[in-house]
Amino acid sequence: GPDPEDTPAVLDALDSHGAKATFFLIGSKAAAHPDLVREIARRGHGIGNHTMTHPQYAFWRLGPRALAREIDLRYEGGYYYR
């Protein structure tokens, strides 16, 4: 996530139980939904880095260097930067 359908529902459920959580976000999705990222933070939840692109089928085989690159990437204006 964040996901425009699931994240608001999870936030509401957490609020209804007075619970706090840490959301580990995929950077490209966070860049696409900055309003949801702000809402997570506004409601007092933690935010963690779950890589920039979360390569679906290669994630567990990335190795330390490639995984570090994924964590260090940032997204601006349609491009990924280190």
Coordinates of C-alpha atoms in Angstrom, one line a residue:
G1 CA 0.0 0.0 0.0
P2 CA -1.1 2.5 0.4
D3 CA -4.2 1.4 -1.5
P4 CA -7.1 3.8 -2.1
E5 CA -9.7 1.1 -1.2
D6 CA -8.1 -0.8 1.6
T7 CA -6.1 1.8 3.5
P8 CA -9.0 4.0 4.5
A9 CA -10.9 0.9 5.7
V10 CA -7.9 -0.3 7.8
L11 CA -7.5 3.2 9.2
D12 CA -11.2 3.3 10.2
A13 CA -10.9 -0.1 11.8
L14 CA -7.8 0.9 13.8
D15 CA -9.6 4.1 14.9
S16 CA -12.7 2.1 16.1
H17 CA -10.4 0.0 18.3
G18 CA -8.2 2.8 19.5
A19 CA -5.2 1.0 18.0
K20 CA -2.1 2.3 16.3
A21 CA -0.1 0.5 13.6
T22 CA 2.9 0.9 11.4
F23 CA 2.2 0.9 7.7
F24 CA 5.1 -0.3 5.6
L25 CA 4.6 1.5 2.3
I26 CA 5.8 0.8 -1.2
G27 CA 7.4 4.0 -2.4
S28 CA 5.9 4.1 -5.9
K29 CA 2.4 3.6 -4.4
A30 CA 3.1 6.2 -1.7
A31 CA 4.1 8.7 -4.5
A32 CA 0.9 7.9 -6.4
H33 CA -1.3 8.4 -3.2
P34 CA 0.3 11.1 -1.1
D35 CA -3.0 12.0 0.4
L36 CA -3.2 8.6 2.0
V37 CA 0.3 8.8 3.3
R38 CA -0.6 12.1 5.0
E39 CA -3.8 10.6 6.4
I40 CA -1.9 7.7 7.9
A41 CA 0.5 10.1 9.6
R42 CA -2.3 12.5 10.6
R43 CA -4.0 9.7 12.5
G44 CA -0.8 9.0 14.4
H45 CA 0.4 5.8 12.8
G46 CA 4.0 4.9 11.9
I47 CA 5.2 4.7 8.4
G48 CA 8.0 2.4 7.2
N49 CA 9.8 1.9 4.0
H50 CA 8.9 -1.3 2.1
T51 CA 11.2 -0.6 -0.9
M52 CA 10.4 1.6 -3.9
T53 CA 8.9 -0.8 -6.4
H54 CA 8.6 -4.1 -4.5
P55 CA 9.6 -6.3 -7.5
Q56 CA 6.9 -8.9 -7.4
Y57 CA 8.6 -12.1 -8.3
A58 CA 12.3 -11.2 -7.6
F59 CA 11.9 -9.5 -4.2
W60 CA 13.2 -12.4 -2.1
R61 CA 16.1 -13.0 -4.5
L62 CA 17.4 -9.4 -4.8
G63 CA 20.4 -9.8 -2.5
P64 CA 21.8 -7.2 -0.1
R65 CA 23.0 -4.6 -2.7
A66 CA 19.9 -4.7 -4.9
L67 CA 17.6 -4.5 -1.8
A68 CA 19.6 -1.5 -0.5
R69 CA 19.1 0.2 -3.9
E70 CA 15.4 -0.4 -3.7
I71 CA 15.2 1.1 -0.2
D72 CA 17.3 4.1 -1.2
L73 CA 15.4 5.0 -4.4
R74 CA 13.0 8.0 -4.5
Y75 CA 10.4 8.9 -7.0
E76 CA 10.1 12.4 -8.5
G77 CA 8.3 13.6 -11.7
G78 CA 7.8 10.1 -13.1
Y79 CA 11.4 9.0 -12.5
Y80 CA 13.3 7.0 -9.9
Y81 CA 16.4 8.5 -8.3
R82 CA 19.1 7.4 -5.8

